[in-house]
Short mmCIF file of C-alpha atoms in Angstrom, two decimals:
data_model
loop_
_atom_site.label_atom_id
_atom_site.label_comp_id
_atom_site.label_asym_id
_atom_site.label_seq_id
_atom_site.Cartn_x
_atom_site.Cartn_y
_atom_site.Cartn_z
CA UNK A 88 -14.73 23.33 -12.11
CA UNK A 89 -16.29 19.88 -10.95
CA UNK A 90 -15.29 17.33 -12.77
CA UNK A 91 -18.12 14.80 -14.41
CA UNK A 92 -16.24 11.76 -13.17
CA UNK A 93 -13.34 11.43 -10.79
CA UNK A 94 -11.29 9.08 -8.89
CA UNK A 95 -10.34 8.42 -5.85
CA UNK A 96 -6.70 6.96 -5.87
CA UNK A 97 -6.28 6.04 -2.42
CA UNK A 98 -9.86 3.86 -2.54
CA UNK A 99 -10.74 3.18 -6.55
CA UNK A 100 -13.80 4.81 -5.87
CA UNK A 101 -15.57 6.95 -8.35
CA UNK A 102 -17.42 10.07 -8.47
CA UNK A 103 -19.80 10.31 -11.50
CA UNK A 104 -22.19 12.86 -11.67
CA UNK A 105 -23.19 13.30 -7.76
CA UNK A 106 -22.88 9.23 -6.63
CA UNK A 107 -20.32 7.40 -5.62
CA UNK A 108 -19.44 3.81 -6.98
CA UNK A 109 -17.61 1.73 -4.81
CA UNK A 110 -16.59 -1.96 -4.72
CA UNK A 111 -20.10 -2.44 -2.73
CA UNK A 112 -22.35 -0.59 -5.26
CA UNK A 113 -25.60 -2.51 -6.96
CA UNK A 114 -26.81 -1.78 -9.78
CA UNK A 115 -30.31 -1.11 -7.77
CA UNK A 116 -28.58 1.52 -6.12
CA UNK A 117 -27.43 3.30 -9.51
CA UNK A 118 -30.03 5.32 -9.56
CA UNK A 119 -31.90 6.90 -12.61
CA UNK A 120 -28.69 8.18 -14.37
CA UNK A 121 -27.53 5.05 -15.43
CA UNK A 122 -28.98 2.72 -18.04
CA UNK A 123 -28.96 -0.73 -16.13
CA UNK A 124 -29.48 -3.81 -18.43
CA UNK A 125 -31.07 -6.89 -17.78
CA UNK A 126 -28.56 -10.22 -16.69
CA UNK A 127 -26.77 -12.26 -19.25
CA UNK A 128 -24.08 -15.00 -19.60
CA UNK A 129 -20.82 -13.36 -20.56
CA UNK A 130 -17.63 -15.34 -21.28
CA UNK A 131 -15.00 -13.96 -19.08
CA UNK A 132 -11.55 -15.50 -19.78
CA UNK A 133 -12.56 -19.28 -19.99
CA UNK A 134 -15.97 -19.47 -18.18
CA UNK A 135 -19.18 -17.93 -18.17
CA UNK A 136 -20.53 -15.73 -15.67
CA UNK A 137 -24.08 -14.00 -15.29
CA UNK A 138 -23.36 -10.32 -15.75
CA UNK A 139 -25.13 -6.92 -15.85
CA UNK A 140 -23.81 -4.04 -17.49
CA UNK A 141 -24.85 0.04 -16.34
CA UNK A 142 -23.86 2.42 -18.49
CA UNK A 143 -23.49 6.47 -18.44
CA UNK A 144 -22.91 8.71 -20.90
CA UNK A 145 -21.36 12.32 -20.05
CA UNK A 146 -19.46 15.71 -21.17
CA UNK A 147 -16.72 17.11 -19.56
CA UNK A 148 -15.90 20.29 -21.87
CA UNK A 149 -15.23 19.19 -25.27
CA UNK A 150 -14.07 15.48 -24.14
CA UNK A 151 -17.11 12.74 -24.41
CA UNK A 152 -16.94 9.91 -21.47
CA UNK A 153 -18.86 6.87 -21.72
CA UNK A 154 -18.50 4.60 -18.43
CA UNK A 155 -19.76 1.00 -18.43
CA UNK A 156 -19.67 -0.85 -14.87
CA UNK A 157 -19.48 -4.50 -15.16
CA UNK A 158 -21.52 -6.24 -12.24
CA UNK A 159 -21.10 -9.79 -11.80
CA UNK A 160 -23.66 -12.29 -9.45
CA UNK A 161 -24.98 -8.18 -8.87
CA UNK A 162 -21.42 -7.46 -7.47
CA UNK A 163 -19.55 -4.43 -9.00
CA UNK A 164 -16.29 -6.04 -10.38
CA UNK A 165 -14.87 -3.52 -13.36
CA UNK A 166 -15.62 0.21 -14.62
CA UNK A 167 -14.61 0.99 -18.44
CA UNK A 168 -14.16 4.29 -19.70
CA UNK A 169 -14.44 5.22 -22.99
CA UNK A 170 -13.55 8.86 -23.87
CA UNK A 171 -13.92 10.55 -26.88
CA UNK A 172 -12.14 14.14 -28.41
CA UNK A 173 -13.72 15.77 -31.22
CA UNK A 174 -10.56 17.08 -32.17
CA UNK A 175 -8.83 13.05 -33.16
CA UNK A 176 -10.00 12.21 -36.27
CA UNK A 177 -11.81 9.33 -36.79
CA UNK A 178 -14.41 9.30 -38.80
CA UNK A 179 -12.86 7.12 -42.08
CA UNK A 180 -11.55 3.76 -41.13
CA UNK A 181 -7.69 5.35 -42.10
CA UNK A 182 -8.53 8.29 -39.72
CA UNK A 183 -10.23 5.30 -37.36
CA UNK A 184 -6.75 3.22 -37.28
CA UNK A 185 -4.00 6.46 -38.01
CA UNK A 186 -5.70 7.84 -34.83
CA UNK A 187 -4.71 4.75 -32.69
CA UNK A 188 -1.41 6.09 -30.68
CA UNK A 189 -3.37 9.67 -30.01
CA UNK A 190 -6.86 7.92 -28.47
CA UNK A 191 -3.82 5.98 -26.29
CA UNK A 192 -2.37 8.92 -25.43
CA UNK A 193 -5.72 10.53 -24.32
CA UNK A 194 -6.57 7.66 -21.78
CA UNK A 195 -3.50 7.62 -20.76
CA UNK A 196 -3.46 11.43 -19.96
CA UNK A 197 -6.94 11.21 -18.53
CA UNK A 198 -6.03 8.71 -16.37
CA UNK A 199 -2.76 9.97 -14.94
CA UNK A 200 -4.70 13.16 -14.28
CA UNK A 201 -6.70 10.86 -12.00
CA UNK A 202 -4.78 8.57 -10.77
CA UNK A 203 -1.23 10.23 -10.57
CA UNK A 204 1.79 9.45 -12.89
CA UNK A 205 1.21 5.99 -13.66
CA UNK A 206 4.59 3.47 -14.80
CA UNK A 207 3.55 1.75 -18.07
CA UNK A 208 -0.20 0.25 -19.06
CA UNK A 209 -1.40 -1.56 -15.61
CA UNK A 210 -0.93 -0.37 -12.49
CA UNK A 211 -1.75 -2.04 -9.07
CA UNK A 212 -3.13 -0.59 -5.88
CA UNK A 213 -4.16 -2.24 -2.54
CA UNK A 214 -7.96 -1.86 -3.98
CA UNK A 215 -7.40 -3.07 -7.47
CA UNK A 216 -5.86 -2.55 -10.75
CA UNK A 217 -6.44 0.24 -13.47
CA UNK A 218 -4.92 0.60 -17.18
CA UNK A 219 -5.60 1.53 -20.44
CA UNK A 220 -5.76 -1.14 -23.33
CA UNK A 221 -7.86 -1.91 -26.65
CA UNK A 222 -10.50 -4.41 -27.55
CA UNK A 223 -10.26 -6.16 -30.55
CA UNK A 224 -11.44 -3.24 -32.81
CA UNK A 225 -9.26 -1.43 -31.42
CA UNK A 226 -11.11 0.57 -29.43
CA UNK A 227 -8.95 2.00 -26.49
CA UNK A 228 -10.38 2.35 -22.76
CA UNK A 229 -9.30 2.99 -19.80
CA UNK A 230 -10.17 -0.36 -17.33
CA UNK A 231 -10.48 -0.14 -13.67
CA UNK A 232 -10.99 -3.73 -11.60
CA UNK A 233 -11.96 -3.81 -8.00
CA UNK A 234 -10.88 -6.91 -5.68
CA UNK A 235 -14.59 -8.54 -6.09
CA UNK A 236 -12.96 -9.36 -10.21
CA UNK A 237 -11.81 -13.02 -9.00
CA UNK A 238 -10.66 -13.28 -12.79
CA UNK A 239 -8.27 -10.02 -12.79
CA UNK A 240 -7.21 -11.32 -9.20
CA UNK A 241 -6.93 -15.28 -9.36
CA UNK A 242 -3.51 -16.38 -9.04
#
């Protein structure tokens, strides 16, 4: 079975839904697929930077993945996934927060699967970094960031 998105440990690339994404990929060369928004100033860290934001919904069995790519100055610099099992409950804000350690577990899974065993929540390669965290909803997703991200790279 072909996977709807995959990874490519050795080069961070991705696989979604017949493209590839790499490091070099614009989000004029997304194609149709995607849902490609228009530029805006986004505070990364502490400054601003003009981003655009290309986004993909898809279905891989009964598992929901949502993958945002984050292009700064129209240079790919981070992918987020998103997924999403029907069978973690979720829909009261109890089931929302009680569900935390299990939608960790998923990403983490998911990701592994990809990636290969990975040691604890960040993991370097010679193309980037990848991990799973949570926003401040605590929402979990699985980040991937390329060397272009001078903010996951400076220092």
């Amino acid at each position: 079975m072909t996977k709807a998105l995959q990874f490519d440990r050795n080069t961070g690339h991705v696989h979604v839904a017949g493209s590839l994404i790499t490091p070099a990929t614009t989000p004029e060369q997304l194609g149709p697929i995607f849902q490609v928004g228009d530029s805006r100033p986004v505070l990364i860290g502490d400054r601003e930077a003009l981003c655009r934001f290309a986004h993909i919904s898809l279905q891989e069995g009964r598992l929901g993945i949502d993958l945002s790519l984050r292009f700064e100055s129209e240079q790919l610099v981070s992918l987020f996934i998103a997924l999403a099992d029907p069978s973690i409950p979720s829909d009261s804000d109890d089931d929302f927060y009680a569900s935390i350690p299990l939608r960790e577990k998923l990403h983490q899974r998911w990701l592994n699967e990809q990636l290969g065993k990975l040691d604890g929540t960040l993991a370097h390669f010679p193309w980037g970094t990848a991990g799973v965290a949570r926003d401040k909803s605590e929402n979990v997703f699985i980040y991937l960031h390329n060397r272009n991200n001078s903010w996951a790279f400076s220092g």
